[in-house]
């Protein structure tokens, strides 16, 4: 069995794959590969746009293990037509994103970002009001792996985390889940509002003037989803007018965030360069997903972990 | 029954005490009170050095609920002689200190401190290596309330936390506890070394050149205990020589940290101004401790929560 390996793996990761699959693994630099090359592999780890061309040839491709969480950039229709098995990286970045969310919240609550500013100036300055996460209420918009990983950790801080999803169906680790239609009426009740949604037509500028107005003046807004889910001008106004207390932002309408954005200089904004999703655990977790599915595939069965459902589109 | 209230409480806190005790509560500004004033109270909330003088008079003092965790500044011998019941604030600052420890660790692991530095310069810079707390090993020197609160939270991050105490006795939430005599041989095995010890003759410069040498080059050192437990020059050398990877420091040999300390400018050092112990939950937690003990006291029994044992001295 021939397996193409497009992601850059380290030696230990590659050897693990080899020993567990006993297959003919070929590491390929995506920029150098042709569709004809790809057509000869039964399994492909990672993604290349050339796969679409390979499918139009006489090909062996049966299973693609994606190295990405979202599939919005993948031509699902073509893949479905050829009955390609697709498994995704869903959940592989959830722990690190959840940890980074907690990082923003502790920084705000314990003044660790402003202490850093004072450190730069060699100043021993003590803000007046030191809080805790204890007892705080968070609303997670998005109850997928990221929201769940955050809600699970938040329990250890004695926080209460409610969730928002399309239908309001219950999800593990959340105190209560609400339907997205109820969002505006919910926002005022939370200390922390956390967006982890992908950008879709339904989430475009989901957080606009009305939503920021609805938040409590003491609320902290966290965005680890996509910048285009937020009307950035409205958020900046809300921050300037003290309609919300602060924001921890990993994603922006335009990235890199332009040097002249007013967000950079706001003391109550923590800016990170769209790296919440990056972790040295990312590839190992996807390899685990693949290796859990591999024996099933060998037995002629369908993979069960992170199997893409073409009907649902995720 | 007359109760003196020396700490500054807000109205809600004062009313809660009044409604639960039905006693004659008197708020007193410590700087204005005399020993003769204090001598007429049966219970004192908080501490004043004038209490020692009050005890030499004809006095009513039976119970002091301290507003501090450590009792190293309290003349225990005099209080013992008068058979004064002492209850402490032990544990009241543990949750916030534990949360701040987690804050330092996430900042280091997710580059949130250096992102803040870049933010000041309007720079979208992405460090190469983003990690997680997942699977990391921490050693907590001190297995009291602070260490336990940290170890409990750390479980939610799938970390392993070992503890060090005098005898190596097992303590809840720790994977394993070791005796302090074993410290030097342990240090090399951990990603995070966390000191939460008070300063005593036994802990004076506990962390010196030998200990920093014993730590792994990738180790992060956290000090939320006392600055004098660390040989600061040795720590600075270890940081300069990359013998450890970084340090999160709330306490220092000299406080405020002098403006010319080399620590301020070290990119791999996070400095906070000895505020890890401060929280808006502090007084409420001590009031809870007091009110849990109060009914017992009224029944002529001894308080059970945070009762000082004069024999042990804590």
XYZ file of N, CA and C in Angstrom, chain A residues 39 44 64 69 101 151 166 179 202 256 260 268 279 294 299:
45
model
N -1.700 10.481 -8.190
C -2.713 9.509 -8.634
C -2.351 8.076 -8.261
N -3.590 9.509 0.987
C -2.823 10.756 1.011
C -3.006 11.411 2.373
N -8.190 10.283 2.008
C -7.359 11.459 2.290
C -7.531 11.841 3.763
N -8.532 21.484 9.941
C -9.756 21.283 10.722
C -10.982 21.610 9.878
N -7.183 30.718 25.328
C -8.342 31.474 25.835
C -8.177 31.711 27.335
N -14.583 24.765 27.992
C -15.591 24.578 29.056
C -15.111 23.560 30.079
N -26.243 26.158 16.790
C -27.344 26.480 15.878
C -28.718 26.220 16.490
N -29.727 28.414 21.505
C -29.710 28.534 20.045
C -29.163 29.899 19.652
N -23.176 32.665 7.440
C -24.026 32.808 8.628
C -23.324 33.515 9.778
N -1.910 40.353 8.030
C -1.556 40.865 9.353
C -2.340 42.128 9.706
N -1.357 50.588 11.340
C -2.062 51.797 11.789
C -3.412 51.491 12.448
N -6.402 47.943 26.870
C -7.323 46.878 27.277
C -7.580 45.876 26.147
N 0.419 24.470 17.476
C 0.930 23.729 18.629
C 1.813 22.590 18.150
N -6.812 3.547 10.809
C -6.119 2.718 9.828
C -6.488 1.222 9.877
N -9.337 -3.430 7.210
C -10.356 -4.496 7.234
C -11.494 -4.220 6.257
